[in-house]
Amino acid sequence: MRKRASTRRFAVLALVLALVSACSQRTASGGAVEKASIRVAVFATVDLATFWLAQEGGYFKAEGLDVQADTAASGQESLTRLANGQDDLALSTYTLFFLAKNNGSDVKLVSDATSASPRSNELVTVPNSPVKSVNDLNGKRIAISSKNAASDVLTRSVMRDHGVAFDKVQWVPMPLPEMGAALAQGRVDAAYQPEPFLTQAAKTAGAFPVIDAASGSTQAFPLTGFGATGKWVQDHPKTMLAFQRAMLNATRAAVDRGRIEPLVVRNAHVDQDIASLMVMPAFGSTLDARRIQRVPDLLQQLGVVQTKLDASSMITPQASTG
């Protein structure tokens, strides 16, 4: 009898623990997600710091998500992978999200990632370049990551703010990691460099700032975010909210720079001395329509798009952890 009662108590205890565990998981994720394993198209950038923290710090797991990164060569390629269904979500620059929308793509913004902080995105030159100040830029060779990307749009905006024409600039698209060498070899006269490439170029090529690209009209400019197709958002509302909650909690934890630097060293393959010196972007997760509206408005002002695009129509419902 004693053995039977002990066995019964053990069974009841096991059942209680199982129920508690299930309830805890359900509470964390707001109900079972439609798709527990998701793929996110990304490109190598410090803007991913909170995403890496959500992965390695267990924030995705706490929401019932197994999130795999699919590394692309650029923000444009990550959007292509999203559009063809290869990935569930994508990190890209906001300029490219709005250009995709302008071209008829059904794209939605799911979570914020970064905005430009002072001196985190600069137009740089080297001592042997003919460019000494922002007034020297017209007619010169300027390296950007791609046409109409944030590097291009912010550079043109800051030139416009200083009354410098950019119609005769020779724009030279190239991968960000190659720009320091291109400057040192005289293949370009100036280059748009975000961190950590900004600090790397200063160390390896003696690059120094011409002007802060995130100044004037582009001060605190929204840079990157995560998006999905409208159909994916409609079919996976709980998965989307779980992703948002994980990113929100990781962003709150990112105020501790000591948690970010090791992630940058490990995932962005940046030397520790570069990681300790670099200026971090401003990390965010919740999307604010008025702030994001600055992006399509600037695109229209620069003539990149001809009609006004409404940011609020692209922003999905935002999760909150209270």
C-alpha positions as a Markdown table, in Angstrom:
| # | Residue | x | y | z |
|---|---|---|---|---|
| 1 | Met | 0.0 | 0.0 | 0.0 |
| 2 | Arg | 2.8 | 2.4 | 0.9 |
| 3 | Lys | 4.5 | 1.7 | -2.4 |
| 4 | Arg | 1.3 | 2.2 | -4.3 |
| 5 | Ala | 0.6 | 5.5 | -2.6 |
| 6 | Ser | 4.2 | 6.7 | -3.2 |
| 7 | Thr | 3.9 | 5.8 | -6.9 |
| 8 | Arg | 0.6 | 7.7 | -7.1 |
| 9 | Arg | 2.1 | 10.8 | -5.4 |
| 10 | Phe | 5.0 | 10.7 | -7.9 |
| 11 | Ala | 2.6 | 10.5 | -10.8 |
| 12 | Val | 0.5 | 13.4 | -9.6 |
| 13 | Leu | 3.7 | 15.5 | -9.0 |
| 14 | Ala | 4.9 | 14.8 | -12.5 |
| 15 | Leu | 1.5 | 15.8 | -13.9 |
| 16 | Val | 1.6 | 19.1 | -12.0 |
| 17 | Leu | 5.1 | 19.9 | -13.1 |
| 18 | Ala | 4.2 | 19.2 | -16.7 |
| 19 | Leu | 1.1 | 21.5 | -16.5 |
| 20 | Val | 3.2 | 24.2 | -14.9 |
| 21 | Ser | 5.8 | 23.9 | -17.7 |
| 22 | Ala | 3.1 | 24.0 | -20.4 |
| 23 | Cys | 1.4 | 27.1 | -18.8 |
| 24 | Ser | 4.7 | 28.8 | -18.5 |
| 25 | Gln | 5.6 | 28.2 | -22.1 |
| 26 | Arg | 2.1 | 29.3 | -23.2 |
| 27 | Thr | 2.4 | 32.5 | -21.2 |
| 28 | Ala | 5.9 | 33.4 | -22.6 |
| 29 | Ser | 4.8 | 33.0 | -26.2 |
| 30 | Gly | 1.3 | 34.3 | -25.9 |
| 31 | Gly | -0.1 | 30.9 | -27.1 |
| 32 | Ala | 1.4 | 28.3 | -29.4 |
| 33 | Val | 3.1 | 30.0 | -32.4 |
| 34 | Glu | 2.1 | 29.0 | -35.8 |
| 35 | Lys | 5.7 | 28.3 | -36.9 |
| 36 | Ala | 8.3 | 27.6 | -34.2 |
| 37 | Ser | 11.3 | 27.3 | -36.5 |
| 38 | Ile | 11.8 | 30.4 | -38.7 |
| 39 | Arg | 14.6 | 31.7 | -41.0 |
| 40 | Val | 15.7 | 35.3 | -41.0 |
| 41 | Ala | 17.7 | 36.7 | -44.0 |
| 42 | Val | 20.4 | 39.0 | -42.6 |
| 43 | Phe | 23.6 | 40.6 | -43.8 |
| 44 | Ala | 26.8 | 41.0 | -41.7 |
| 45 | Thr | 26.4 | 44.2 | -39.8 |
| 46 | Val | 26.6 | 45.5 | -36.2 |
| 47 | Asp | 22.9 | 46.3 | -36.6 |
| 48 | Leu | 22.4 | 42.6 | -35.8 |
| 49 | Ala | 23.7 | 42.9 | -32.3 |
| 50 | Thr | 20.3 | 42.7 | -30.6 |
| 51 | Phe | 19.3 | 39.8 | -32.9 |
| 52 | Trp | 22.5 | 37.9 | -31.9 |
| 53 | Leu | 21.6 | 38.7 | -28.3 |
| 54 | Ala | 18.1 | 37.3 | -28.7 |
| 55 | Gln | 19.6 | 34.1 | -30.1 |
| 56 | Glu | 22.4 | 33.6 | -27.7 |
| 57 | Gly | 20.7 | 35.1 | -24.7 |
| 58 | Gly | 17.7 | 32.8 | -25.0 |
| 59 | Tyr | 15.1 | 35.5 | -25.7 |
| 60 | Phe | 13.8 | 33.7 | -28.9 |
| 61 | Lys | 13.8 | 30.3 | -27.1 |
| 62 | Ala | 11.7 | 31.9 | -24.2 |
| 63 | Glu | 9.1 | 32.8 | -26.8 |
| 64 | Gly | 9.0 | 29.2 | -28.3 |
| 65 | Leu | 11.0 | 30.2 | -31.3 |
| 66 | Asp | 14.0 | 28.5 | -33.0 |
| 67 | Val | 15.4 | 31.3 | -35.2 |
| 68 | Gln | 18.1 | 30.6 | -37.8 |
| 69 | Ala | 20.0 | 33.3 | -39.6 |
| 70 | Asp | 20.4 | 33.0 | -43.4 |
| 71 | Thr | 23.3 | 35.3 | -44.2 |
| 72 | Ala | 23.1 | 37.3 | -47.5 |
| 73 | Ala | 25.6 | 39.6 | -49.1 |
| 74 | Ser | 23.5 | 42.7 | -48.7 |
| 75 | Gly | 20.2 | 44.2 | -47.6 |
| 76 | Gln | 19.0 | 43.9 | -51.2 |
| 77 | Glu | 19.8 | 40.2 | -51.3 |
| 78 | Ser | 18.1 | 39.6 | -48.0 |
| 79 | Leu | 14.9 | 41.2 | -49.4 |
| 80 | Thr | 15.2 | 39.0 | -52.5 |
| 81 | Arg | 15.3 | 35.9 | -50.3 |
| 82 | Leu | 12.2 | 37.2 | -48.4 |
| 83 | Ala | 10.3 | 37.9 | -51.7 |
| 84 | Asn | 11.0 | 34.4 | -53.1 |
| 85 | Gly | 9.9 | 32.6 | -50.0 |
| 86 | Gln | 13.4 | 31.4 | -49.0 |
| 87 | Asp | 13.1 | 33.1 | -45.6 |
| 88 | Asp | 10.4 | 34.1 | -43.2 |
| 89 | Leu | 11.7 | 37.5 | -42.3 |
| 90 | Ala | 14.5 | 39.8 | -43.4 |
| 91 | Leu | 16.8 | 42.5 | -42.1 |
| 92 | Ser | 17.3 | 45.3 | -44.5 |
| 93 | Thr | 17.7 | 49.1 | -44.6 |
| 94 | Tyr | 14.5 | 51.1 | -44.5 |
| 95 | Thr | 15.3 | 52.8 | -47.8 |
| 96 | Leu | 15.2 | 49.4 | -49.6 |
| 97 | Phe | 12.0 | 48.3 | -47.8 |
| 98 | Phe | 10.2 | 51.5 | -49.1 |
| 99 | Leu | 11.7 | 51.1 | -52.6 |
| 100 | Ala | 10.3 | 47.6 | -52.6 |
| 101 | Lys | 6.9 | 48.9 | -51.5 |
| 102 | Asn | 7.1 | 51.6 | -54.2 |
| 103 | Asn | 7.8 | 48.9 | -56.8 |
| 104 | Gly | 4.7 | 46.9 | -55.8 |
| 105 | Ser | 6.0 | 44.5 | -53.3 |
| 106 | Asp | 3.6 | 43.5 | -50.4 |
| 107 | Val | 6.2 | 44.1 | -47.6 |
| 108 | Lys | 5.5 | 44.9 | -44.0 |
| 109 | Leu | 7.7 | 46.2 | -41.2 |
| 110 | Val | 7.8 | 43.9 | -38.2 |
| 111 | Ser | 10.5 | 45.2 | -35.8 |
| 112 | Asp | 12.9 | 48.1 | -35.6 |
| 113 | Ala | 16.7 | 47.4 | -35.5 |
| 114 | Thr | 18.8 | 50.6 | -35.5 |
| 115 | Ser | 19.0 | 54.3 | -36.0 |
| 116 | Ala | 22.1 | 56.3 | -36.6 |
| 117 | Ser | 23.8 | 57.7 | -33.5 |
| 118 | Pro | 26.3 | 60.6 | -33.7 |
| 119 | Arg | 29.6 | 59.6 | -35.4 |
| 120 | Ser | 28.4 | 56.0 | -36.1 |
| 121 | Asn | 28.0 | 56.6 | -39.9 |
| 122 | Glu | 30.4 | 59.0 | -41.5 |
| 123 | Leu | 31.7 | 60.0 | -44.9 |
| 124 | Val | 35.5 | 59.5 | -44.7 |
| 125 | Thr | 38.6 | 60.3 | -46.7 |
| 126 | Val | 42.3 | 59.7 | -46.5 |
| 127 | Pro | 45.3 | 62.2 | -46.4 |
| 128 | Asn | 46.2 | 61.7 | -50.1 |
| 129 | Ser | 42.6 | 62.3 | -51.3 |
| 130 | Pro | 41.6 | 65.6 | -53.0 |
| 131 | Val | 38.6 | 65.6 | -50.7 |
| 132 | Lys | 39.3 | 67.7 | -47.6 |
| 133 | Ser | 35.8 | 68.8 | -46.7 |
| 134 | Val | 32.2 | 68.3 | -47.6 |
| 135 | Asn | 32.5 | 71.2 | -50.2 |
| 136 | Asp | 35.0 | 69.1 | -52.2 |
| 137 | Leu | 32.6 | 66.2 | -52.8 |
| 138 | Asn | 30.9 | 67.2 | -56.1 |
| 139 | Gly | 32.5 | 65.5 | -59.1 |
| 140 | Lys | 34.5 | 63.0 | -56.9 |
| 141 | Arg | 34.4 | 59.2 | -56.7 |
| 142 | Ile | 32.4 | 58.2 | -53.6 |
| 143 | Ala | 32.0 | 54.6 | -52.5 |
| 144 | Ile | 28.6 | 53.5 | -51.4 |
| 145 | Ser | 27.2 | 50.1 | -50.7 |
| 146 | Ser | 24.5 | 50.3 | -53.4 |
| 147 | Lys | 22.4 | 52.8 | -55.3 |
| 148 | Asn | 19.5 | 54.1 | -53.2 |
| 149 | Ala | 20.7 | 52.3 | -50.1 |
| 150 | Ala | 21.1 | 54.2 | -46.8 |
| 151 | Ser | 24.7 | 55.0 | -47.7 |
| 152 | Asp | 23.7 | 56.7 | -50.9 |
| 153 | Val | 20.6 | 58.5 | -49.6 |
| 154 | Leu | 22.3 | 59.8 | -46.4 |
| 155 | Thr | 25.3 | 61.0 | -48.4 |
| 156 | Arg | 23.2 | 62.9 | -50.9 |
| 157 | Ser | 21.1 | 64.3 | -48.1 |
| 158 | Val | 24.1 | 65.7 | -46.1 |
| 159 | Met | 25.5 | 67.2 | -49.3 |
| 160 | Arg | 22.2 | 68.8 | -50.1 |
| 161 | Asp | 22.1 | 70.3 | -46.5 |
| 162 | His | 25.5 | 71.9 | -47.2 |
| 163 | Gly | 24.5 | 73.2 | -50.6 |
| 164 | Val | 26.9 | 70.8 | -52.4 |
| 165 | Ala | 25.5 | 69.4 | -55.7 |
| 166 | Phe | 25.8 | 65.7 | -56.2 |
| 167 | Asp | 24.7 | 65.4 | -59.9 |
| 168 | Lys | 28.3 | 65.0 | -61.1 |
| 169 | Val | 29.4 | 62.6 | -58.4 |
| 170 | Gln | 30.8 | 59.2 | -59.6 |
| 171 | Trp | 29.0 | 56.8 | -57.3 |
| 172 | Val | 31.1 | 53.6 | -56.8 |
| 173 | Pro | 29.1 | 50.7 | -55.4 |
| 174 | Met | 31.2 | 48.2 | -53.5 |
| 175 | Pro | 31.0 | 46.0 | -50.3 |
| 176 | Leu | 31.5 | 48.0 | -47.1 |
| 177 | Pro | 34.6 | 45.9 | -46.0 |
| 178 | Glu | 36.4 | 46.8 | -49.3 |
| 179 | Met | 36.1 | 50.6 | -49.0 |
| 180 | Gly | 39.1 | 51.1 | -46.7 |
| 181 | Ala | 41.4 | 49.5 | -49.2 |
| 182 | Ala | 39.8 | 51.4 | -52.1 |
| 183 | Leu | 40.5 | 54.7 | -50.3 |
| 184 | Ala | 44.1 | 53.7 | -49.5 |
| 185 | Gln | 44.8 | 52.7 | -53.1 |
| 186 | Gly | 43.2 | 55.9 | -54.5 |
| 187 | Arg | 40.4 | 54.1 | -56.3 |
| 188 | Val | 37.8 | 56.3 | -54.6 |
| 189 | Asp | 38.1 | 59.8 | -53.1 |
| 190 | Ala | 35.7 | 59.3 | -50.2 |
| 191 | Ala | 33.5 | 56.5 | -48.8 |
| 192 | Tyr | 30.4 | 56.1 | -46.7 |
| 193 | Gln | 31.5 | 54.0 | -43.7 |
| 194 | Pro | 29.2 | 52.8 | -40.8 |
| 195 | Glu | 30.7 | 51.0 | -37.8 |
| 196 | Pro | 32.7 | 48.8 | -37.5 |
| 197 | Phe | 34.1 | 49.5 | -40.9 |
| 198 | Leu | 34.5 | 53.2 | -39.9 |
| 199 | Thr | 36.9 | 52.3 | -37.0 |
| 200 | Gln | 38.6 | 49.6 | -39.1 |
| 201 | Ala | 39.3 | 52.1 | -42.0 |
| 202 | Ala | 40.7 | 54.6 | -39.5 |
| 203 | Lys | 43.1 | 51.9 | -38.2 |
| 204 | Thr | 44.2 | 50.3 | -41.5 |
| 205 | Ala | 44.0 | 53.2 | -44.0 |
| 206 | Gly | 44.3 | 56.3 | -41.8 |
| 207 | Ala | 40.8 | 57.3 | -42.8 |
| 208 | Phe | 39.3 | 60.4 | -41.1 |
| 209 | Pro | 35.8 | 61.9 | -41.2 |
| 210 | Val | 34.7 | 64.4 | -43.8 |
| 211 | Ile | 31.3 | 64.8 | -42.3 |
| 212 | Asp | 28.8 | 62.9 | -40.1 |
| 213 | Ala | 26.4 | 61.3 | -42.5 |
| 214 | Ala | 23.7 | 61.3 | -39.7 |
| 215 | Ser | 23.6 | 65.0 | -39.2 |
| 216 | Gly | 21.3 | 67.8 | -40.3 |
| 217 | Ser | 18.3 | 66.3 | -42.0 |
| 218 | Thr | 19.5 | 62.8 | -41.2 |
| 219 | Gln | 20.2 | 63.2 | -37.5 |
| 220 | Ala | 19.1 | 60.0 | -35.6 |
| 221 | Phe | 17.9 | 58.7 | -39.0 |
| 222 | Pro | 16.2 | 55.2 | -39.0 |
| 223 | Leu | 18.6 | 52.8 | -40.6 |
| 224 | Thr | 17.6 | 49.1 | -40.4 |
| 225 | Gly | 14.6 | 47.0 | -39.5 |
| 226 | Phe | 13.1 | 43.5 | -39.9 |
| 227 | Gly | 10.3 | 42.9 | -42.4 |
| 228 | Ala | 8.1 | 40.2 | -43.8 |
| 229 | Thr | 5.6 | 39.8 | -46.6 |
| 230 | Gly | 2.0 | 40.8 | -45.9 |
| 231 | Lys | 0.9 | 37.2 | -46.4 |
| 232 | Trp | 3.4 | 35.9 | -43.9 |
| 233 | Val | 2.2 | 38.4 | -41.3 |
| 234 | Gln | -1.4 | 37.5 | -41.9 |
| 235 | Asp | -0.7 | 33.7 | -41.6 |
| 236 | His | 1.6 | 33.9 | -38.6 |
| 237 | Pro | 0.3 | 36.6 | -36.2 |
| 238 | Lys | 1.5 | 34.8 | -33.0 |
| 239 | Thr | 4.9 | 34.0 | -34.5 |
| 240 | Met | 5.3 | 37.6 | -35.4 |
| 241 | Leu | 4.4 | 38.8 | -31.9 |
| 242 | Ala | 6.7 | 36.3 | -30.3 |
| 243 | Phe | 9.6 | 37.5 | -32.5 |
| 244 | Gln | 8.8 | 41.1 | -31.6 |
| 245 | Arg | 8.7 | 40.3 | -27.8 |
| 246 | Ala | 12.1 | 38.6 | -28.1 |
| 247 | Met | 13.6 | 41.5 | -29.9 |
| 248 | Leu | 12.1 | 44.0 | -27.4 |
| 249 | Asn | 13.6 | 42.2 | -24.5 |
| 250 | Ala | 17.0 | 41.8 | -26.2 |
| 251 | Thr | 17.0 | 45.5 | -27.0 |
| 252 | Arg | 16.4 | 46.4 | -23.4 |
| 253 | Ala | 19.3 | 44.1 | -22.4 |
| 254 | Ala | 21.5 | 45.8 | -25.0 |
| 255 | Val | 22.0 | 48.9 | -22.9 |
| 256 | Asp | 24.8 | 46.8 | -21.3 |
| 257 | Arg | 27.6 | 47.3 | -23.8 |
| 258 | Gly | 29.5 | 44.5 | -22.1 |
| 259 | Arg | 26.9 | 42.1 | -23.5 |
| 260 | Ile | 27.1 | 43.5 | -27.0 |
| 261 | Glu | 30.9 | 43.7 | -27.7 |
| 262 | Pro | 31.5 | 39.9 | -27.4 |
| 263 | Leu | 28.7 | 39.3 | -29.9 |
| 264 | Val | 30.2 | 41.8 | -32.3 |
| 265 | Val | 33.6 | 40.2 | -32.0 |
| 266 | Arg | 32.2 | 36.7 | -32.4 |
| 267 | Asn | 29.6 | 37.2 | -35.1 |
| 268 | Ala | 30.9 | 40.2 | -37.1 |
| 269 | His | 34.5 | 38.9 | -37.0 |
| 270 | Val | 35.7 | 42.2 | -35.5 |
| 271 | Asp | 38.9 | 42.5 | -33.5 |
| 272 | Gln | 38.4 | 43.2 | -29.8 |
| 273 | Asp | 40.2 | 46.5 | -30.0 |
| 274 | Ile | 37.9 | 47.6 | -32.9 |
| 275 | Ala | 34.8 | 46.5 | -30.9 |
| 276 | Ser | 35.9 | 48.4 | -27.9 |
| 277 | Leu | 36.5 | 51.7 | -29.8 |
| 278 | Met | 33.6 | 51.7 | -32.3 |
| 279 | Val | 30.5 | 53.9 | -31.9 |
| 280 | Met | 27.4 | 51.7 | -31.5 |
| 281 | Pro | 24.3 | 52.6 | -33.5 |
| 282 | Ala | 21.1 | 53.3 | -31.5 |
| 283 | Phe | 19.3 | 50.0 | -31.0 |
| 284 | Gly | 15.5 | 49.9 | -31.1 |
| 285 | Ser | 12.7 | 47.4 | -31.6 |
| 286 | Thr | 9.3 | 49.1 | -31.5 |
| 287 | Leu | 8.3 | 50.9 | -34.7 |
| 288 | Asp | 7.0 | 54.4 | -34.5 |
| 289 | Ala | 5.2 | 55.6 | -37.6 |
| 290 | Arg | 6.2 | 59.2 | -37.3 |
| 291 | Arg | 9.8 | 58.4 | -37.0 |
| 292 | Ile | 9.9 | 55.8 | -39.8 |
| 293 | Gln | 8.0 | 58.3 | -42.1 |
| 294 | Arg | 11.2 | 60.3 | -42.3 |
| 295 | Val | 12.6 | 57.6 | -44.6 |
| 296 | Pro | 10.0 | 57.7 | -47.5 |
| 297 | Asp | 9.8 | 61.5 | -47.1 |
| 298 | Leu | 13.5 | 61.8 | -47.7 |
| 299 | Leu | 13.3 | 59.4 | -50.7 |
| 300 | Gln | 10.6 | 61.7 | -52.2 |
| 301 | Gln | 12.6 | 64.8 | -51.5 |
| 302 | Leu | 15.6 | 63.4 | -53.3 |
| 303 | Gly | 13.5 | 62.3 | -56.2 |
| 304 | Val | 14.1 | 58.6 | -55.6 |
| 305 | Val | 10.4 | 58.0 | -55.4 |
| 306 | Gln | 7.8 | 60.2 | -57.1 |
| 307 | Thr | 4.8 | 59.7 | -54.8 |
| 308 | Lys | 4.3 | 59.9 | -51.0 |
| 309 | Leu | 4.5 | 56.5 | -49.3 |
| 310 | Asp | 2.7 | 56.0 | -46.0 |
| 311 | Ala | 4.9 | 54.3 | -43.4 |
| 312 | Ser | 2.0 | 53.6 | -41.0 |
| 313 | Ser | 0.3 | 51.3 | -43.6 |
| 314 | Met | 3.5 | 49.1 | -43.6 |
| 315 | Ile | 3.9 | 48.8 | -39.8 |
| 316 | Thr | 2.4 | 45.7 | -38.2 |
| 317 | Pro | 0.8 | 45.6 | -34.8 |
| 318 | Gln | 3.5 | 45.9 | -32.1 |
| 319 | Ala | 4.0 | 43.5 | -29.2 |
| 320 | Ser | 4.6 | 44.7 | -25.6 |
| 321 | Thr | 6.1 | 43.0 | -22.6 |
| 322 | Gly | 4.7 | 45.6 | -20.2 |
